[in-house]
Coordinates of C-alpha atoms in Angstrom, one line a residue:
M289 CA -18.7 -22.6 2.8
L290 CA -20.9 -19.8 4.2
Q291 CA -24.5 -20.9 4.5
N292 CA -26.8 -17.9 4.3
S293 CA -30.5 -17.5 3.3
P294 CA -31.9 -14.3 1.9
H295 CA -33.9 -13.9 5.1
R296 CA -31.0 -14.3 7.5
V297 CA -29.5 -11.2 9.1
F298 CA -26.1 -11.5 10.7
D299 CA -25.5 -9.6 13.9
V300 CA -22.2 -8.3 12.6
A301 CA -20.4 -8.3 9.2
V302 CA -16.7 -7.6 9.4
I303 CA -15.1 -6.4 6.2
G304 CA -11.4 -7.2 6.0
G305 CA -9.2 -10.1 7.0
G306 CA -6.3 -8.2 8.5
P307 CA -5.4 -7.8 12.3
A308 CA -8.3 -5.4 13.0
G309 CA -11.0 -7.5 11.3
S310 CA -9.8 -10.9 12.7
T311 CA -9.6 -9.5 16.2
A312 CA -13.1 -8.0 16.2
A313 CA -14.6 -11.1 14.6
R314 CA -12.9 -13.4 17.1
L315 CA -14.2 -11.5 20.1
L316 CA -17.8 -11.0 18.9
A317 CA -18.1 -14.6 17.9
S318 CA -16.9 -15.7 21.3
W319 CA -19.5 -13.5 22.9
G320 CA -22.3 -15.4 21.1
Y321 CA -23.0 -13.1 18.1
S322 CA -23.6 -14.4 14.5
V323 CA -20.6 -13.0 12.6
V324 CA -19.5 -13.2 9.0
L325 CA -16.1 -12.0 7.9
V326 CA -15.5 -11.0 4.3
A327 CA -11.9 -11.1 3.2
R328 CA -10.3 -10.7 -0.2
E329 CA -7.7 -13.3 -1.4
A330 CA -4.2 -12.5 -0.3
R331 CA -2.3 -10.0 -2.4
A332 CA 0.5 -11.0 -4.7
H333 CA 3.0 -8.8 -2.9
Q334 CA 3.4 -9.3 0.8
R335 CA 4.9 -7.0 3.4
A336 CA 6.7 -7.6 6.7
E337 CA 6.3 -5.7 9.9
T338 CA 7.9 -5.4 13.3
L339 CA 5.7 -6.2 16.3
P340 CA 7.1 -4.6 19.5
P341 CA 7.2 -6.6 22.8
S342 CA 4.3 -4.6 24.2
I343 CA 1.9 -6.4 21.8
R344 CA 2.3 -9.5 24.0
R345 CA -0.2 -8.0 26.5
L346 CA -2.8 -7.7 23.7
F347 CA -2.1 -11.3 22.6
R348 CA -2.8 -12.5 26.1
L349 CA -5.9 -10.4 26.4
L350 CA -7.2 -12.0 23.2
D351 CA -6.1 -15.5 24.4
I352 CA -3.9 -16.0 21.3
Y353 CA -0.5 -15.7 22.9
T354 CA 0.2 -19.4 22.8
A355 CA -0.8 -19.7 19.2
V356 CA 1.4 -16.8 18.2
Q357 CA 4.4 -18.2 20.1
A358 CA 3.9 -21.6 18.5
A359 CA 3.9 -20.0 15.0
G360 CA 7.7 -19.6 15.2
F361 CA 7.9 -16.0 14.0
Y362 CA 11.5 -14.6 13.8
Q363 CA 12.3 -12.9 17.1
T364 CA 13.8 -9.4 17.4
S365 CA 15.5 -7.8 20.4
G366 CA 15.6 -4.2 19.4
N367 CA 16.2 -1.5 16.8
V368 CA 19.1 0.3 15.1
V369 CA 18.3 3.9 14.3
R370 CA 20.3 6.2 12.0
W371 CA 18.1 9.3 11.9
G372 CA 18.9 12.8 10.7
T373 CA 22.4 14.0 11.8
E374 CA 22.5 11.7 14.8
A375 CA 25.0 8.9 15.0
A376 CA 23.7 5.4 14.8
R377 CA 22.2 4.1 18.0
T378 CA 21.1 0.7 19.1
E379 CA 17.9 0.5 21.1
D380 CA 17.6 -2.9 22.8
Y381 CA 14.3 -4.1 24.2
P382 CA 14.7 -4.2 28.0
E383 CA 13.3 -7.7 28.6
E384 CA 10.9 -9.5 26.3
H385 CA 11.5 -9.9 22.6
G386 CA 9.4 -8.7 19.7
Y387 CA 8.5 -10.4 16.5
Q388 CA 9.4 -9.9 12.8
V389 CA 6.5 -11.2 10.8
K390 CA 5.6 -11.6 7.2
R391 CA 2.1 -10.2 7.0
D392 CA 0.6 -12.9 4.9
E393 CA 1.6 -15.6 7.5
F394 CA 0.6 -13.4 10.5
D395 CA -2.7 -12.4 9.0
S396 CA -3.5 -16.0 8.0
L397 CA -2.8 -17.1 11.6
L398 CA -5.2 -14.5 13.0
L399 CA -7.8 -15.3 10.4
G400 CA -7.7 -18.9 11.4
L401 CA -8.3 -17.9 15.1
A402 CA -11.2 -15.6 14.2
S403 CA -13.8 -18.2 15.2
A404 CA -16.2 -16.9 12.5
P405 CA -17.1 -18.1 9.0
V406 CA -14.9 -16.4 6.4
L407 CA -16.2 -15.6 3.0
R408 CA -13.5 -15.0 0.4
D409 CA -14.9 -12.3 -1.7
A410 CA -14.6 -8.5 -2.4
V411 CA -17.2 -5.9 -1.3
R412 CA -18.5 -3.7 -4.0
H413 CA -20.5 -1.3 -1.8
V414 CA -22.5 -1.2 1.4
E415 CA -26.0 0.4 1.8
F416 CA -27.5 1.3 5.1
S417 CA -31.1 1.5 6.1
D418 CA -32.7 -0.5 9.0
V419 CA -29.9 -3.0 8.4
A420 CA -26.8 -2.9 6.4
E421 CA -26.7 -4.6 3.0
I422 CA -23.2 -5.7 1.9
H423 CA -23.1 -6.3 -1.9
L424 CA -20.3 -8.6 -3.0
R425 CA -18.5 -8.9 -6.3
S426 CA -19.8 -12.4 -6.7
G427 CA -23.3 -11.1 -6.7
T428 CA -24.1 -12.3 -3.2
T429 CA -25.8 -9.8 -0.8
L430 CA -25.3 -10.1 3.0
Q431 CA -27.4 -8.3 5.6
A432 CA -26.2 -7.4 9.1
R433 CA -27.3 -5.3 12.0
F434 CA -23.8 -3.8 12.3
V435 CA -20.8 -3.5 10.0
I436 CA -17.1 -3.1 11.0
D437 CA -15.1 -1.8 8.1
A438 CA -11.6 -3.2 8.7
S439 CA -10.7 -3.1 5.0
G440 CA -7.6 -1.0 5.5
R441 CA -6.6 1.5 2.8
A442 CA -9.4 0.2 0.6
G443 CA -11.9 1.8 3.0
V444 CA -15.0 0.1 1.7
V445 CA -17.3 2.2 4.0
A446 CA -14.8 4.9 4.8
R447 CA -14.4 6.0 1.2
Q448 CA -18.1 7.0 1.1
G449 CA -17.2 10.6 1.9
I450 CA -16.0 9.9 5.5
R451 CA -12.2 9.7 5.0
V452 CA -9.9 12.7 4.5
S453 CA -6.4 12.7 3.1
E454 CA -3.8 14.8 4.9
P455 CA -3.0 17.9 2.8
G456 CA 0.4 18.2 1.2
R457 CA 2.5 15.4 -0.1
R458 CA 1.8 11.9 -1.2
T459 CA 4.0 9.2 0.2
I460 CA 5.0 6.1 -1.7
A461 CA 6.3 2.9 -0.2
I462 CA 8.7 0.9 -2.4
C463 CA 9.3 -2.7 -1.1
G464 CA 11.4 -5.7 -1.7
Y465 CA 12.8 -8.8 -0.1
W466 CA 16.5 -9.4 0.1
T467 CA 18.8 -12.4 0.8
S468 CA 22.1 -11.9 2.6
P469 CA 25.3 -13.9 2.3
S470 CA 25.7 -14.1 6.1
A471 CA 23.5 -14.1 9.2
L472 CA 21.7 -10.8 10.0
S473 CA 21.1 -9.1 13.3
S474 CA 17.5 -9.5 14.4
H475 CA 17.2 -5.8 14.9
T476 CA 15.0 -3.6 12.8
V477 CA 17.0 -0.9 11.1
V478 CA 15.5 2.6 10.5
E479 CA 17.6 5.1 8.5
S480 CA 16.8 8.5 7.1
S481 CA 18.3 10.2 4.1
R482 CA 17.6 13.4 2.1
E483 CA 15.1 11.6 -0.1
G484 CA 13.1 9.8 2.6
W485 CA 13.7 6.9 5.0
V486 CA 14.5 3.2 4.8
W487 CA 13.0 0.5 7.0
S488 CA 14.8 -2.9 7.0
I489 CA 13.2 -5.9 8.8
P490 CA 14.9 -9.3 9.1
V491 CA 12.4 -12.1 8.7
A492 CA 14.9 -15.0 8.9
A493 CA 18.6 -15.3 9.5
T494 CA 19.6 -14.4 6.0
R495 CA 16.4 -12.8 4.6
R496 CA 15.0 -9.3 5.2
F497 CA 12.2 -7.0 3.9
V498 CA 13.3 -3.5 3.0
T499 CA 10.9 -0.6 2.5
V500 CA 11.8 2.8 1.1
M501 CA 9.4 5.6 2.0
V502 CA 9.6 8.6 -0.5
D503 CA 7.6 11.5 -1.7
A504 CA 5.8 10.6 -4.9
G505 CA 7.6 13.5 -6.7
A506 CA 11.0 11.7 -6.1
I507 CA 9.9 8.9 -8.4
R508 CA 8.9 11.0 -11.3
G509 CA 11.5 10.8 -14.0
K510 CA 13.4 8.0 -12.2
G511 CA 10.9 5.2 -11.9
V512 CA 10.2 2.9 -9.1
A513 CA 13.2 0.5 -9.6
A514 CA 15.8 3.3 -10.0
T515 CA 14.6 5.1 -6.9
Y516 CA 14.6 2.0 -4.8
T517 CA 18.1 1.1 -6.0
A518 CA 19.5 4.5 -5.3
M519 CA 18.2 4.4 -1.7
T520 CA 19.3 0.8 -0.9
R521 CA 22.8 0.9 -2.2
G522 CA 24.2 0.2 1.2
E523 CA 22.0 -2.8 1.9
G524 CA 24.3 -5.5 0.6
G525 CA 23.0 -8.9 -0.3
H526 CA 20.7 -9.7 -3.3
L527 CA 17.3 -8.3 -4.1
I528 CA 14.8 -11.0 -4.9
G529 CA 12.8 -10.2 -8.0
V530 CA 11.8 -6.6 -8.6
P531 CA 10.6 -4.0 -6.1
W532 CA 7.0 -3.0 -6.0
A533 CA 5.3 0.3 -4.9
C534 CA 2.1 1.1 -3.1
D535 CA 0.5 4.2 -1.7
A536 CA 1.5 5.1 1.9
S537 CA 0.0 8.5 2.2
M538 CA -1.6 9.6 5.5
Y539 CA -5.3 10.0 6.1
H540 CA -7.9 10.2 8.8
A541 CA -11.7 10.1 9.2
N542 CA -14.1 12.9 10.0
S543 CA -15.9 10.3 12.2
Y544 CA -15.1 6.7 13.0
A545 CA -18.6 5.6 13.7
G546 CA -22.1 5.8 12.3
E547 CA -25.4 4.3 13.4
H548 CA -24.7 0.9 11.9
F549 CA -20.9 1.0 11.3
L550 CA -17.4 1.5 12.7
L551 CA -14.1 2.2 10.9
A552 CA -11.5 0.0 12.6
G553 CA -7.7 0.0 12.1
D554 CA -6.3 1.4 8.9
A555 CA -9.8 1.8 7.4
G556 CA -10.2 4.9 9.6
S557 CA -6.6 6.3 9.7
F558 CA -3.1 5.7 8.6
V559 CA 0.2 7.3 9.7
D560 CA 3.7 6.5 8.4
P561 CA 4.9 3.3 10.2
L562 CA 7.8 4.9 12.0
S563 CA 6.8 3.5 15.4
S564 CA 6.2 -0.1 14.4
Y565 CA 2.8 0.4 16.0
G566 CA 0.7 -0.4 12.9
V567 CA -0.4 -4.0 13.8
K568 CA -0.8 -3.2 17.5
K569 CA -2.9 -0.1 16.5
A570 CA -5.1 -2.3 14.2
M571 CA -5.6 -5.0 16.8
S572 CA -6.4 -2.5 19.6
S573 CA -8.9 -0.8 17.3
G574 CA -10.5 -4.2 16.5
W575 CA -10.7 -5.0 20.2
L576 CA -12.4 -1.7 21.0
A577 CA -14.7 -2.0 17.9
A578 CA -15.9 -5.3 19.3
I579 CA -16.6 -3.8 22.7
V580 CA -18.6 -0.9 21.1
V581 CA -20.6 -3.2 18.8
N582 CA -21.4 -5.5 21.8
T583 CA -22.6 -2.4 23.7
A584 CA -24.7 -1.1 20.9
L585 CA -26.4 -4.5 20.3
R586 CA -26.9 -5.4 23.9
N587 CA -27.9 -2.0 25.2
P588 CA -29.2 0.2 22.4
A589 CA -29.7 3.1 24.9
M590 CA -25.8 3.3 25.2
S591 CA -25.2 3.0 21.4
S592 CA -24.7 6.7 20.8
V593 CA -22.4 7.1 23.8
A594 CA -20.3 4.0 22.8
R595 CA -19.9 5.2 19.2
G596 CA -18.9 8.6 20.4
Y597 CA -16.3 7.0 22.7
F598 CA -14.9 5.0 19.8
T599 CA -14.6 8.0 17.5
A600 CA -12.9 10.0 20.3
R601 CA -10.4 7.2 21.1
E602 CA -9.5 6.6 17.5
R603 CA -9.0 10.3 16.9
Q604 CA -6.8 10.5 19.9
V605 CA -4.6 7.6 18.8
Y606 CA -4.2 9.1 15.3
E607 CA -3.3 12.6 16.5
S608 CA -0.8 11.1 19.0
Q609 CA 0.9 9.2 16.2
L610 CA 0.8 12.1 13.8
R611 CA 2.4 14.3 16.4
Q612 CA 5.3 11.9 16.8
T613 CA 5.7 11.3 13.1
A614 CA 5.8 15.0 12.3
A615 CA 8.5 15.6 15.0
H616 CA 10.6 12.8 13.6
F617 CA 10.3 14.2 10.1
R618 CA 11.3 17.7 11.2
S619 CA 14.3 16.4 13.2
A620 CA 15.6 14.7 10.0
G621 CA 14.9 17.7 7.7
L622 CA 12.3 15.6 5.9
W623 CA 9.2 16.8 4.2
A624 CA 9.0 20.2 5.8
D625 CA 5.3 20.6 4.9
Q626 CA 4.2 17.8 7.2
P627 CA 1.6 19.1 9.6
N628 CA 3.0 21.2 12.5
D629 CA -0.2 22.2 14.3
I630 CA -1.9 18.9 15.3
E631 CA -5.1 19.2 17.1
S632 CA -4.6 17.7 20.6
F633 CA -5.6 18.4 24.2
Y634 CA -2.0 19.3 25.1
T635 CA 1.1 20.6 23.3
N636 CA 4.7 19.6 23.7
S637 CA 5.6 23.0 25.1
E638 CA 2.9 22.7 27.8
L639 CA 4.2 19.3 28.7
S640 CA 7.9 20.4 28.9
N641 CA 7.0 23.5 30.9
A642 CA 5.0 21.4 33.4
F643 CA 7.8 18.9 33.7
E644 CA 10.4 21.6 34.3
E645 CA 8.1 23.0 37.0
L646 CA 7.9 19.7 38.8
K647 CA 11.7 19.1 38.4
R648 CA 12.6 22.5 39.8
A649 CA 10.3 22.4 42.8
P650 CA 12.1 21.3 46.0
R651 CA 9.0 19.4 47.1
I652 CA 5.6 18.5 45.7
Q653 CA 2.2 19.2 47.4
L654 CA -0.2 18.3 44.6
R655 CA -3.8 19.4 44.9
R656 CA -6.7 19.0 42.5
A657 CA -8.0 22.2 41.1
E658 CA -11.3 23.6 42.3
N659 CA -13.0 23.0 38.9
V660 CA -12.0 19.3 38.8
H661 CA -14.8 17.0 39.9
K662 CA -16.1 13.5 39.6
A663 CA -18.6 12.8 36.7
A664 CA -20.2 9.9 34.9
L665 CA -18.1 9.4 31.8
P666 CA -18.0 6.6 29.2
R667 CA -15.5 3.9 30.2
I668 CA -14.6 0.3 29.2
C669 CA -15.9 -2.2 31.7
G670 CA -15.2 -5.8 30.6
N671 CA -16.7 -6.1 27.2
E672 CA -19.0 -3.1 27.3
I673 CA -18.9 0.7 27.4
V674 CA -20.6 2.0 30.6
L675 CA -21.0 5.3 32.3
A676 CA -18.6 5.3 35.3
E677 CA -17.1 7.8 37.7
G678 CA -14.2 9.6 36.1
L679 CA -12.2 12.8 36.1
A680 CA -13.9 15.8 34.6
A681 CA -11.8 19.0 34.1
P682 CA -12.2 21.8 31.6
G683 CA -8.8 21.0 29.9
L684 CA -9.3 17.3 29.8
P685 CA -11.5 15.6 27.1
A686 CA -14.0 13.2 28.6
E687 CA -12.8 10.3 26.6
V688 CA -9.2 10.6 27.8
E689 CA -8.7 8.0 30.5
Y690 CA -5.0 7.1 29.9
V691 CA -1.9 8.9 28.7
H692 CA 1.1 6.7 27.9
G693 CA -0.6 3.8 29.7
V694 CA -1.1 5.8 32.9
H695 CA -4.6 6.0 34.3
L696 CA -5.1 9.8 34.8
W697 CA -8.0 9.7 37.3
K698 CA -6.2 7.2 39.6
L699 CA -3.0 9.2 39.4
A700 CA -4.9 12.4 40.3
E701 CA -6.6 10.7 43.2
M702 CA -3.3 9.3 44.6
A703 CA -1.2 12.4 44.0
E704 CA -2.5 14.4 46.9
G705 CA -1.1 12.0 49.5
F706 CA 2.6 12.3 48.5
G707 CA 5.4 14.8 48.9
D708 CA 7.9 13.1 46.6
V709 CA 7.5 12.1 43.0
S710 CA 9.5 8.9 43.4
D711 CA 7.2 7.8 46.3
L712 CA 4.2 8.6 44.2
Y713 CA 5.6 6.6 41.2
A714 CA 6.3 3.6 43.4
A715 CA 2.8 3.7 45.0
Y716 CA 1.1 4.1 41.6
N717 CA 2.9 1.0 40.2
R718 CA 1.8 -1.0 43.3
A719 CA -1.8 0.0 42.9
C720 CA -2.1 -0.1 39.0
V721 CA -0.5 -1.8 36.0
P722 CA 3.1 -0.8 36.3
V723 CA 4.5 1.7 33.8
A724 CA 7.9 3.0 32.9
L725 CA 9.1 6.1 34.7
P726 CA 9.2 8.4 31.6
N727 CA 5.6 7.5 30.8
F728 CA 4.6 8.2 34.4
L729 CA 6.3 11.6 34.4
S730 CA 4.7 12.5 31.1
A731 CA 1.2 11.7 32.5
L732 CA 1.9 13.6 35.7
S733 CA 3.1 16.6 33.6
V734 CA -0.1 16.4 31.5
L735 CA -2.2 16.7 34.7
V736 CA -0.1 19.7 35.8
A737 CA -0.1 21.3 32.4
K738 CA -3.9 21.1 32.1
N739 CA -4.4 22.5 35.6
V740 CA -5.9 19.3 36.9
L741 CA -3.2 19.2 39.6
R742 CA -1.5 22.2 41.1
N743 CA 1.8 22.0 42.9
E744 CA 1.2 24.1 46.0
G745 CA 4.5 22.9 47.4
A746 CA 6.4 24.9 44.7
R747 CA 4.5 28.1 45.8
C748 CA 5.1 27.5 49.4
S749 CA 8.9 27.2 48.9
R750 CA 9.2 30.6 47.3

């Protein structure tokens, strides 16, 4: 049981017991802060999600990899995609496996690893003055120097005029568990239709979780059960119980940070889960939130810089996901009013034009542009945000350090010494965390597209 006197002020109160909240609480508690985590009781209906192999790196960073492995979650080795007019294609993971998890089991594991006292209650509202006051449904009031809102769609702090729904349609997720008469492939299956798209996740050899994503208008006149049945006719097997529906509309925040709070994970933004990136996004957000709070409490002079960095990074992640989702929807002829003009520091056409320029050039001779210089920019260093030397260029936002896992400043520094892209790629992977070739080429194209690097070799060859 939580022991708290009216005079005790916690360093941090974390609202929400999902992946973002548990991650932030675990880190901050391990760094010596007094942390309380407020989590509602588990919901009656539980979802399942795919965790891609890339999440293993995050598990290792958080020192929970062994615990996750020992939990025995169903393993997956890839995806099957039937999208738009394309023929079905199988996308196998190249090496390591991913995980198919039931969220109640996965969230319970993370909550047990949080290393902070957990109070099972619901937050009515939060007030901010010199400290934050968190008013609970039970009548208890908690005080904290900082609040991390990781309450997901509920958005306990975010709903106080900070969060904005995407204009246009409202998306509904209809969910259910199925049993199959024979063993299933471990692959996640994603399939589009005229009405929406279906997402099927095996969670055991003969059991899977199937979600239908539709526009709210498609349910009117039909009802939830009839809509679900019509879109899952080809599933086979037996539906357990009745399907249930929940809101899955997209939203974002005007700002992801205030003087005494941060919006982490789905509390700040949500995009349709086409990429299976939801849990990884939440845990990454919780990790960054912990670093920002640590910075603000340890070094108040850096608080504003750290909070600005958090907002910029969360906005960048959301816009990147929104861009990909909108492209997928358009390619399948779905929901034509999804946003087309997404604010970002580069466009797809800029990227493709720069890539074609690099591909056509008989040789490369990359040079940094005259207006590119070194500057003190906010960066992550261990468990703090610090000002460190970075790449400053008119077309490159200060908070952008990586693109597709590629460190832009290091790539720009190295690029001037090579006359061949393949040699540059090999050298980068030796000096930095290795990345896949498509990701490297995308990052290099971004630097060319934004005039950070200029290929003088292409001009000399003309």
